[in-house]
Short mmCIF file of C-alpha atoms in Angstrom, two decimals:
data_model
loop_
_atom_site.label_atom_id
_atom_site.label_comp_id
_atom_site.label_asym_id
_atom_site.label_seq_id
_atom_site.Cartn_x
_atom_site.Cartn_y
_atom_site.Cartn_z
CA MET A 1 0.00 0.00 0.00
CA THR A 2 1.22 3.48 -0.85
CA THR A 3 1.56 5.71 2.18
CA MET A 4 2.40 9.09 0.64
CA THR A 5 0.64 11.49 -1.68
CA GLU A 6 1.53 14.87 -3.17
CA THR A 7 -0.91 17.71 -2.56
CA SER A 8 1.51 19.97 -4.43
CA ALA A 9 5.20 20.16 -5.16
CA ARG A 10 5.53 21.64 -1.67
CA PHE A 11 3.42 19.49 0.67
CA ARG A 12 3.64 15.75 1.10
CA GLU A 13 1.30 13.48 3.04
CA PHE A 14 2.10 10.33 4.97
CA LYS A 15 -0.55 7.63 5.31
CA MET A 16 -1.08 5.08 8.03
CA PRO A 17 0.87 2.05 6.78
CA ASP A 18 0.09 -1.63 7.18
CA VAL A 19 2.86 -2.37 9.67
CA GLY A 20 2.55 -6.10 9.18
CA GLU A 21 0.42 -9.19 8.53
CA GLY A 22 -2.49 -7.46 6.80
CA LEU A 23 -3.66 -5.32 9.73
CA THR A 24 -6.45 -2.90 8.84
CA GLU A 25 -6.22 -0.23 11.55
CA ALA A 26 -4.02 1.20 14.28
CA GLU A 27 -4.44 3.59 17.18
CA ILE A 28 -2.21 6.64 17.44
CA LEU A 29 -0.72 6.38 20.93
CA LYS A 30 1.67 9.32 20.87
CA TRP A 31 2.90 12.06 18.57
CA TYR A 32 6.61 12.82 18.86
CA VAL A 33 6.31 15.94 16.67
CA GLN A 34 4.03 18.96 16.47
CA PRO A 35 3.16 21.39 13.66
CA GLY A 36 6.20 23.57 12.94
CA ASP A 37 8.75 20.93 13.95
CA THR A 38 11.49 19.98 11.51
CA VAL A 39 11.65 16.28 10.57
CA THR A 40 14.29 14.30 8.71
CA ASP A 41 14.19 11.19 6.57
CA GLY A 42 13.82 8.15 8.85
CA GLN A 43 12.84 10.13 11.97
CA VAL A 44 10.17 8.52 14.16
CA VAL A 45 7.14 10.83 14.24
CA CYS A 46 4.60 8.78 16.16
CA GLU A 47 3.88 5.56 18.00
CA VAL A 48 0.87 3.50 17.02
CA GLU A 49 -0.72 0.42 18.56
CA THR A 50 -1.98 -2.34 16.32
CA ALA A 51 -3.69 -5.58 17.24
CA LYS A 52 -0.19 -7.01 17.62
CA ALA A 53 2.01 -4.46 19.36
CA ALA A 54 3.09 -0.86 19.69
CA VAL A 55 5.13 0.27 16.68
CA GLU A 56 7.07 3.46 15.98
CA LEU A 57 6.57 4.98 12.53
CA PRO A 58 9.45 6.76 10.75
CA ILE A 59 8.67 9.37 8.12
CA PRO A 60 10.43 8.86 4.76
CA PHE A 61 11.25 12.45 3.79
CA ASP A 62 12.58 15.75 5.13
CA GLY A 63 10.60 18.89 5.85
CA VAL A 64 8.58 20.83 8.41
CA VAL A 65 5.40 19.39 9.95
CA HIS A 66 2.42 21.25 8.53
CA GLU A 67 -0.53 19.31 9.94
CA LEU A 68 -1.33 16.37 12.22
CA ARG A 69 -4.59 14.93 10.92
CA PHE A 70 -5.56 12.95 14.03
CA PRO A 71 -5.10 13.48 17.77
CA GLU A 72 -3.63 10.88 20.09
CA GLY A 73 -6.03 8.08 21.00
CA THR A 74 -7.69 7.99 17.57
CA THR A 75 -8.03 4.67 15.72
CA VAL A 76 -7.12 5.22 12.08
CA ASP A 77 -7.68 2.91 9.12
CA VAL A 78 -4.68 1.82 7.10
CA GLY A 79 -4.32 4.16 4.11
CA GLN A 80 -5.65 7.31 5.79
CA VAL A 81 -3.38 10.37 5.83
CA ILE A 82 -2.07 11.04 9.34
CA ILE A 83 0.46 13.84 8.79
CA ALA A 84 1.28 16.48 6.17
CA VAL A 85 4.80 17.86 5.77
CA ASP A 86 6.04 21.01 4.06
CA VAL A 87 9.03 19.75 2.08
CA VAL A 88 9.91 23.24 0.77
CA PRO A 89 9.46 25.38 3.90
CA GLY A 90 9.34 29.10 3.24
CA GLY A 91 9.52 28.74 -0.53
CA GLY A 92 7.21 28.72 -3.49
CA GLU A 93 3.61 29.16 -2.44
CA ALA A 94 2.42 31.51 0.29
CA ALA A 95 3.30 30.10 3.66
CA ALA A 96 0.41 28.36 5.36
CA GLU A 97 0.02 28.38 9.12
CA PRO A 98 0.74 24.94 10.67
CA VAL A 99 -2.41 23.09 11.63
CA ALA A 100 -2.79 21.20 14.92
CA PRO A 101 -4.51 17.80 14.95
CA ALA A 102 -8.23 18.05 14.45
CA VAL A 103 -10.48 16.94 17.31
CA ALA A 104 -13.98 17.73 16.23
CA GLU A 105 -13.47 16.55 12.68
CA PRO A 106 -11.21 13.48 12.67
CA GLU A 107 -12.10 12.59 9.10
CA PRO A 108 -9.13 13.28 6.80
CA ALA A 109 -9.43 15.80 4.02
CA ALA A 110 -10.11 14.55 0.53
CA GLU A 111 -6.96 13.16 -1.00
CA PRO A 112 -5.84 13.66 -4.56
CA GLU A 113 -5.80 10.62 -6.76
CA ALA A 114 -2.56 8.69 -6.37
CA PRO A 115 -0.22 8.98 -9.34
CA LYS A 116 -0.35 6.11 -11.77
CA GLY A 117 2.44 3.64 -11.69
CA ARG A 118 2.83 3.72 -7.90
CA GLN A 119 4.01 0.36 -6.64
CA PRO A 120 4.11 -1.01 -3.10
CA VAL A 121 7.78 -1.81 -2.55
CA LEU A 122 7.63 -1.96 1.25
CA VAL A 123 4.96 -2.25 3.89
CA GLY A 124 4.15 1.34 4.64
CA TYR A 125 6.14 2.93 1.82
CA GLY A 126 5.47 3.36 -1.88
CA VAL A 127 7.26 4.44 -5.03
CA ALA A 128 5.79 7.49 -6.74
CA GLU A 129 6.41 8.70 -10.25
CA SER A 130 7.69 12.21 -10.69
CA SER A 131 4.84 14.67 -10.99
CA THR A 132 6.65 16.31 -13.90
CA LYS A 133 6.60 14.28 -17.10
CA ARG A 134 9.97 14.61 -18.71
CA ARG A 135 12.03 12.43 -21.01
CA ALA A 136 15.35 11.45 -19.56
CA ARG A 137 18.39 12.37 -21.61
CA LYS A 138 20.97 9.68 -22.15
CA GLY A 139 24.37 9.98 -20.58
CA THR A 140 23.67 13.23 -18.72
CA GLU A 141 22.92 11.94 -15.22
CA PRO A 142 26.01 11.48 -13.03
CA PRO A 143 26.21 8.27 -10.97
CA ALA A 144 25.64 10.15 -7.70
CA ALA A 145 22.49 11.76 -9.06
CA ALA A 146 21.21 8.37 -10.20
CA ALA A 147 21.83 6.99 -6.73
CA ALA A 148 19.98 9.92 -5.20
CA ALA A 149 17.03 9.25 -7.51
CA ILE A 150 16.91 5.59 -6.49
CA GLN A 151 17.09 6.53 -2.82
CA GLY A 152 14.23 8.94 -3.39
CA GLU A 153 12.10 6.08 -4.63
CA LEU A 154 13.13 3.93 -1.68
CA ASN A 155 12.01 6.69 0.66
CA GLY A 156 8.62 6.75 -1.02
CA HIS A 157 9.00 9.80 -3.19
CA ALA A 158 10.73 10.31 -6.49
CA THR A 159 12.84 13.37 -7.20
CA VAL A 160 10.73 16.02 -8.94
CA ALA A 161 12.43 17.24 -12.09
CA ALA A 162 12.94 20.99 -12.22
CA ASP A 163 11.36 23.02 -15.00
CA VAL A 164 14.77 24.46 -15.90
CA PRO A 165 17.69 22.06 -16.38
CA ALA A 166 20.40 22.43 -13.75
CA PRO A 167 23.71 23.88 -14.99
CA ALA A 168 26.40 21.39 -15.88
CA THR A 169 28.55 22.72 -13.04
CA THR A 170 26.00 21.93 -10.33
CA VAL A 171 27.68 20.24 -7.36
CA VAL A 172 26.14 16.83 -6.76
CA PRO A 173 26.09 15.61 -3.14
CA GLU A 174 28.09 12.48 -2.43
CA SER A 175 25.87 9.43 -2.79
CA ARG A 176 25.00 7.44 0.31
CA PRO A 177 24.26 3.71 0.60
CA LEU A 178 20.84 2.81 -0.83
CA ALA A 179 18.40 1.54 1.80
CA LYS A 180 14.78 1.94 2.80
CA PRO A 181 13.99 4.00 5.93
CA PRO A 182 13.14 0.98 8.14
CA VAL A 183 16.42 -0.64 7.11
CA ARG A 184 18.29 2.56 8.00
CA LYS A 185 16.57 2.60 11.40
CA LEU A 186 17.47 -1.07 11.94
CA ALA A 187 21.11 -0.33 11.11
CA LYS A 188 21.08 2.64 13.48
CA ASP A 189 19.59 0.54 16.28
CA LEU A 190 22.23 -2.17 15.74
CA GLY A 191 25.07 0.36 15.45
CA ILE A 192 25.91 -0.68 11.89
CA ASP A 193 27.43 1.81 9.41
CA LEU A 194 25.58 1.23 6.14
CA ALA A 195 28.70 2.23 4.23
CA THR A 196 30.33 -0.96 5.49
CA VAL A 197 27.43 -3.25 4.48
CA THR A 198 27.58 -5.27 1.28
CA PRO A 199 24.22 -4.87 -0.55
CA THR A 200 22.50 -7.88 -2.09
CA GLY A 201 19.22 -6.27 -3.15
CA PRO A 202 18.36 -5.27 -6.72
CA GLY A 203 20.17 -2.17 -7.91
CA GLY A 204 22.60 -2.26 -4.99
CA ILE A 205 19.90 -1.79 -2.34
CA ILE A 206 20.77 -2.82 1.23
CA THR A 207 18.19 -5.18 2.73
CA ARG A 208 17.34 -6.15 6.31
CA GLU A 209 19.16 -9.43 5.76
CA ASP A 210 22.29 -7.53 4.74
CA VAL A 211 22.20 -5.53 7.98
CA HIS A 212 21.65 -8.62 10.10
CA ALA A 213 24.50 -10.37 8.27
CA ALA A 214 26.79 -7.43 9.02
CA ALA A 215 25.81 -7.54 12.67
CA ALA A 216 26.07 -11.32 13.04
CA PRO A 217 29.85 -11.66 13.52
CA VAL A 218 29.93 -8.98 16.21
CA PRO A 219 27.71 -10.31 19.05
CA ALA A 220 29.45 -11.17 22.30
CA PRO A 221 28.97 -14.66 23.72
CA ALA A 222 27.09 -13.47 26.78
CA PRO A 223 25.98 -9.81 26.59
CA ALA A 224 26.16 -8.17 29.96
CA SER A 225 23.48 -5.61 29.19
CA ALA A 226 20.73 -7.94 28.07
CA PRO A 227 20.14 -9.75 31.34
CA VAL A 228 20.16 -6.64 33.52
CA ALA A 229 16.83 -5.43 32.19
CA PRO A 230 14.70 -8.31 33.52
CA THR A 231 15.65 -7.54 37.14
CA ALA A 232 14.35 -3.98 36.73
CA ALA A 233 11.46 -4.95 34.49
CA PRO A 234 8.86 -5.41 37.27
CA GLU A 235 9.17 -1.71 38.10
CA ALA A 236 8.26 -0.85 34.51
CA VAL A 237 4.98 -2.77 34.69
CA ALA A 238 2.07 -0.42 35.00
CA VAL A 239 -1.62 -0.97 35.58
CA PRO A 240 -3.43 -1.18 32.22
CA VAL A 241 -4.92 2.16 31.30
CA ALA A 242 -8.71 2.18 31.61
CA ALA A 243 -11.35 4.87 31.64
CA ALA A 244 -11.22 6.85 34.89
CA PRO A 245 -14.22 5.90 37.06
CA VAL A 246 -16.78 8.63 37.58
CA PRO A 247 -17.47 9.23 41.28
CA GLY A 248 -20.70 7.48 42.22
CA ALA A 249 -20.90 5.54 38.95
CA ARG A 250 -21.81 1.85 39.23
CA GLU A 251 -20.17 0.86 35.95
CA THR A 252 -17.17 1.84 33.84
CA ARG A 253 -17.00 1.03 30.14
CA THR A 254 -13.69 0.70 28.29
CA PRO A 255 -13.59 0.45 24.46
CA VAL A 256 -12.35 -2.91 23.17
CA LYS A 257 -9.51 -2.18 20.79
CA GLY A 258 -5.85 -2.79 20.09
CA VAL A 259 -4.23 -5.73 21.86
CA ARG A 260 -7.31 -6.50 23.97
CA LYS A 261 -9.45 -6.79 20.84
CA ALA A 262 -6.88 -9.07 19.22
CA ILE A 263 -6.70 -11.26 22.34
CA ALA A 264 -10.48 -11.68 22.39
CA GLN A 265 -10.67 -12.61 18.72
CA ALA A 266 -7.74 -15.03 18.97
CA MET A 267 -9.05 -16.79 22.07
CA VAL A 268 -12.57 -17.19 20.69
CA GLY A 269 -11.18 -18.44 17.38
CA SER A 270 -8.88 -20.92 19.11
CA ALA A 271 -11.41 -22.21 21.63
CA PHE A 272 -14.07 -22.87 19.00
CA THR A 273 -11.75 -24.15 16.25
CA ALA A 274 -9.26 -26.49 17.91
CA PRO A 275 -10.71 -29.24 20.13
CA HIS A 276 -8.78 -28.69 23.36
CA VAL A 277 -7.70 -31.43 25.73
CA THR A 278 -5.90 -30.58 28.97
CA GLU A 279 -3.93 -33.01 31.13
CA PHE A 280 -2.40 -32.35 34.55
CA VAL A 281 0.49 -33.70 36.58
CA THR A 282 1.83 -32.73 40.01
CA VAL A 283 5.58 -33.11 40.35
CA ASP A 284 8.33 -32.77 42.95
CA VAL A 285 10.71 -30.11 41.61
CA THR A 286 13.02 -29.91 44.62
CA ARG A 287 16.05 -31.06 42.60
CA THR A 288 15.24 -28.52 39.88
CA MET A 289 15.19 -25.74 42.47
CA LYS A 290 18.58 -26.91 43.74
CA LEU A 291 19.90 -26.85 40.16
CA VAL A 292 18.62 -23.28 39.73
CA ALA A 293 20.47 -22.23 42.87
CA GLU A 294 23.69 -23.89 41.63
CA LEU A 295 23.43 -22.33 38.17
CA LYS A 296 23.11 -18.88 39.70
CA GLU A 297 26.61 -19.37 41.09
CA ASP A 298 28.02 -20.87 37.88
CA LYS A 299 30.47 -18.56 36.10
CA ASP A 300 29.20 -19.78 32.71
CA MET A 301 25.77 -18.32 33.59
CA ALA A 302 27.17 -15.00 34.79
CA GLY A 303 25.27 -12.02 33.45
CA VAL A 304 22.06 -13.92 32.63
CA ARG A 305 18.97 -14.43 34.72
CA VAL A 306 18.49 -17.97 35.99
CA ASN A 307 15.07 -19.02 37.29
CA PRO A 308 12.78 -22.09 37.25
CA LEU A 309 11.19 -20.96 33.97
CA LEU A 310 14.55 -21.42 32.24
CA ILE A 311 14.79 -25.09 33.29
CA ILE A 312 11.11 -25.67 32.48
CA ALA A 313 11.64 -24.22 29.00
CA LYS A 314 14.66 -26.45 28.44
CA ALA A 315 12.69 -29.46 29.72
CA LEU A 316 9.89 -28.77 27.24
CA LEU A 317 12.39 -28.47 24.38
CA VAL A 318 13.89 -31.85 25.30
CA ALA A 319 10.40 -33.38 25.53
CA ILE A 320 9.60 -32.04 22.04
CA LYS A 321 12.84 -33.51 20.73
CA ARG A 322 11.77 -36.91 22.11
CA ASN A 323 8.23 -36.49 20.75
CA PRO A 324 8.59 -34.34 17.60
CA GLU A 325 5.06 -35.08 16.37
CA VAL A 326 3.66 -32.67 18.97
CA ASN A 327 5.43 -29.75 17.27
CA ALA A 328 2.96 -29.38 14.41
CA ALA A 329 0.07 -27.31 13.09
CA TRP A 330 -3.29 -28.08 11.49
CA ASP A 331 -3.75 -26.66 7.98
CA GLU A 332 -7.51 -26.55 7.55
CA ALA A 333 -7.43 -25.15 4.00
CA ASN A 334 -5.22 -27.92 2.62
CA GLN A 335 -6.32 -30.59 5.09
CA GLU A 336 -2.75 -31.26 6.11
CA ILE A 337 -0.78 -31.63 9.33
CA VAL A 338 2.31 -29.44 9.06
CA GLN A 339 5.26 -30.91 10.97
CA LYS A 340 7.65 -28.22 12.26
CA HIS A 341 11.33 -29.17 12.35
CA TYR A 342 12.16 -26.13 14.46
CA VAL A 343 10.81 -24.80 17.74
CA ASN A 344 9.83 -21.16 18.13
CA LEU A 345 9.09 -21.19 21.85
CA GLY A 346 6.36 -18.76 22.87
CA ILE A 347 6.32 -17.20 26.33
CA ALA A 348 3.00 -15.69 27.41
CA ALA A 349 3.68 -12.27 28.92
CA ALA A 350 1.33 -9.96 30.81
CA THR A 351 2.00 -6.37 29.76
CA PRO A 352 0.36 -3.01 30.45
CA ARG A 353 -1.45 -3.40 27.11
CA GLY A 354 -2.62 -6.95 27.76
CA LEU A 355 -1.46 -10.50 27.10
CA ILE A 356 1.03 -11.06 24.29
CA VAL A 357 2.97 -14.15 23.25
CA PRO A 358 6.37 -13.32 21.75
CA ASN A 359 8.53 -16.30 20.89
CA ILE A 360 12.18 -17.28 20.92
CA LYS A 361 13.15 -18.17 17.36
CA ASP A 362 14.89 -21.55 16.92
CA ALA A 363 14.91 -22.15 20.66
CA HIS A 364 15.80 -25.81 20.06
CA ASP A 365 19.27 -24.80 18.83
CA LYS A 366 20.17 -22.66 21.85
CA THR A 367 22.46 -23.60 24.70
CA LEU A 368 21.27 -22.97 28.26
CA PRO A 369 23.11 -19.61 28.56
CA GLN A 370 21.76 -18.54 25.14
CA LEU A 371 18.23 -19.57 26.11
CA ALA A 372 18.55 -17.63 29.39
CA ALA A 373 19.69 -14.50 27.54
CA ALA A 374 16.86 -14.83 24.99
CA LEU A 375 14.27 -15.24 27.77
CA GLY A 376 15.57 -12.18 29.60
CA GLU A 377 15.48 -10.02 26.48
CA LEU A 378 12.01 -11.28 25.50
CA VAL A 379 10.49 -10.55 28.91
CA SER A 380 12.06 -7.11 29.33
CA THR A 381 11.09 -6.05 25.79
CA ALA A 382 7.51 -7.22 26.35
CA ARG A 383 7.15 -5.37 29.64
CA GLU A 384 8.45 -2.20 28.06
CA GLY A 385 5.77 -2.51 25.37
CA LYS A 386 8.33 -2.67 22.56
CA THR A 387 7.68 -6.19 21.25
CA SER A 388 7.47 -6.13 17.45
CA PRO A 389 4.82 -7.99 15.41
CA ALA A 390 7.57 -10.18 13.93
CA ALA A 391 8.55 -11.33 17.43
CA MET A 392 5.02 -12.65 17.96
CA ALA A 393 4.69 -14.43 14.63
CA GLY A 394 5.58 -18.02 13.81
CA GLY A 395 5.34 -19.59 17.28
CA THR A 396 5.05 -23.38 17.50
CA VAL A 397 4.48 -24.14 21.22
CA THR A 398 3.96 -21.88 24.24
CA ILE A 399 4.63 -21.76 27.97
CA THR A 400 2.40 -19.72 30.29
CA ASN A 401 3.64 -19.24 33.85
CA VAL A 402 0.52 -18.70 35.95
CA GLY A 403 2.50 -19.60 39.06
CA VAL A 404 3.88 -16.06 39.31
CA PHE A 405 0.37 -15.03 40.42
CA GLY A 406 0.24 -17.74 43.12
CA VAL A 407 -2.10 -19.89 41.02
CA ASP A 408 -1.75 -23.68 41.23
CA THR A 409 -2.69 -24.41 37.63
CA GLY A 410 -5.24 -23.73 34.89
CA THR A 411 -6.56 -24.93 31.54
CA PRO A 412 -4.67 -22.77 29.04
CA ILE A 413 -6.12 -21.99 25.61
CA LEU A 414 -3.91 -22.69 22.62
CA ASN A 415 -2.23 -19.80 20.87
CA PRO A 416 -3.78 -19.80 17.34
CA GLY A 417 -1.77 -21.91 14.89
CA GLU A 418 -0.02 -23.90 17.61
CA SER A 419 -0.60 -27.45 18.82
CA ALA A 420 0.31 -27.29 22.52
CA ILE A 421 0.66 -24.93 25.48
CA LEU A 422 2.17 -25.75 28.87
CA ALA A 423 0.89 -23.99 32.00
CA VAL A 424 3.20 -23.89 35.02
CA GLY A 425 1.68 -23.48 38.47
CA ALA A 426 3.12 -21.99 41.64
CA ILE A 427 6.02 -23.87 43.24
CA LYS A 428 5.14 -24.45 46.89
CA LEU A 429 6.55 -26.30 49.84
CA GLN A 430 4.23 -29.25 50.45
CA PRO A 431 4.25 -32.59 52.27
CA TRP A 432 5.45 -35.24 49.83
CA VAL A 433 6.37 -38.90 50.10
CA HIS A 434 10.09 -39.06 49.36
CA LYS A 435 12.06 -42.28 49.79
CA GLY A 436 9.25 -43.78 51.83
CA LYS A 437 8.90 -40.86 54.23
CA VAL A 438 6.71 -37.77 54.25
CA LYS A 439 8.94 -34.75 53.87
CA PRO A 440 8.48 -31.10 52.89
CA ARG A 441 9.32 -30.82 49.18
CA GLN A 442 9.06 -28.16 46.47
CA VAL A 443 6.02 -29.15 44.39
CA THR A 444 4.23 -27.72 41.36
CA THR A 445 1.42 -28.68 39.00
CA LEU A 446 1.81 -28.67 35.22
CA ALA A 447 -1.06 -28.54 32.73
CA LEU A 448 -0.68 -29.30 29.03
CA SER A 449 -3.41 -28.31 26.58
CA PHE A 450 -3.15 -29.67 23.05
CA ASP A 451 -5.06 -29.74 19.78
CA HIS A 452 -6.76 -33.14 19.72
CA ARG A 453 -7.07 -33.04 15.93
CA LEU A 454 -3.36 -33.77 15.56
CA VAL A 455 -2.18 -34.71 19.05
CA ASP A 456 -3.62 -37.95 20.43
CA GLY A 457 -3.95 -38.55 24.14
CA GLU A 458 -0.96 -40.90 24.14
CA LEU A 459 1.33 -38.34 22.50
CA GLY A 460 0.17 -35.51 24.75
CA SER A 461 0.62 -37.70 27.83
CA ARG A 462 4.17 -38.65 26.81
CA VAL A 463 5.16 -35.01 26.35
CA LEU A 464 3.74 -33.98 29.72
CA ALA A 465 5.27 -37.00 31.47
CA ASP A 466 8.69 -36.23 29.95
CA VAL A 467 8.60 -32.63 31.15
CA ALA A 468 7.62 -33.79 34.64
CA ALA A 469 10.34 -36.46 34.69
CA ILE A 470 13.02 -33.93 33.74
CA LEU A 471 11.91 -31.47 36.43
CA GLU A 472 11.95 -34.28 39.00
CA GLN A 473 15.39 -35.48 37.87
CA PRO A 474 17.13 -32.59 36.03
CA LYS A 475 20.06 -34.85 35.10
CA ARG A 476 17.77 -36.12 32.34
CA LEU A 477 18.53 -32.86 30.56
CA ILE A 478 21.87 -34.50 29.84
CA THR A 479 20.89 -38.14 29.42
CA TRP A 480 17.89 -37.38 27.20
CA ALA A 481 19.28 -34.44 25.23
#
């Protein structure tokens, strides 16, 4: 979808993009700019919340903010203009006074018809033809100018040809690496100089994969900064924002939108599509708790957060390795069972905006320290409300830790598209028969829900029994791995 239009050679408009997976609307959470502010190519101008997550939107051109079309808190359909920018401030037409976001009239002004030939080259950004029809002359455009023209298209706007040809002595700015604004932001976030990246895209364009490839050799074995965040994360958790109660009122109504709306739709769809079966087992995890205490003192685990969830996650991964058929999905359209030969391990996380389930990609390939670091980063990012839609896509199985709320267990509902979800209850000191005597032991209850269309009772029981056996005797992490 194209996200920019030209109201004139001076003003450009930026539309609400589809930030991923065919979403149709988003709520403007916060504006980072106001009318009259100067913006640059790639600068984040607002934060929006979709049904998946909160996402920051960069603007793909330079200029001065002329108008914000919607105030904060407004839900806007994909394709509607949200901001207008004066790209030639102080020049050309008579200067217009900057316009603040409309409140009484949130409907956007009529938009001019998009130029023909516009092609969606990136989610949220489009390629526009020059508004001036002009035949290109052969051999007259210097390489740097050609690069600038290509970059203009990547940014969502083509360079407008001047009515009068520029003199032959015009100084052409030095060309910069060709990349789309989101790719530039990714490189900035990762600390990668685009000039050092080898492009693989068509026409010498740098892609996301190129940036990730450039960053891959650099990571340290155990980042010290990643695990620190989880310890401070609980302080960042805030009470979900709801409508302020009116004194004396007996009811408060809160609009269903954003993440809460997505949760409701996903849970209803899952509960009434996949036939759920839930099995339970109570297990003595005293040895697991001792292992957690030992790992906290292990120098190889220095700098990462070690907790029972880490061992439970590793136990589930080993159980899946022993019973790979459980790691599958039901394809209703093609009437097929899709076997997954990788595990993207989802971790249900309660956030100020509601429940989300980001996942650890290729968790099955990670060592224990790597898994600990990934868990810490996932949890801290989720609590800060910065989880991206991509981080929540492609999960295969999920763990939900209801024990942190003091709950013994529950009957978890499958995350859509997955075949199993493991609920972990509170770990409590309870009387337990151990070696023929009743002793106080650390005990918890596990619950495994699975899709009975593709997971039979025997398979589900084996997976749950394997997880329980590992938590009872953690040495099985070695003997069964």
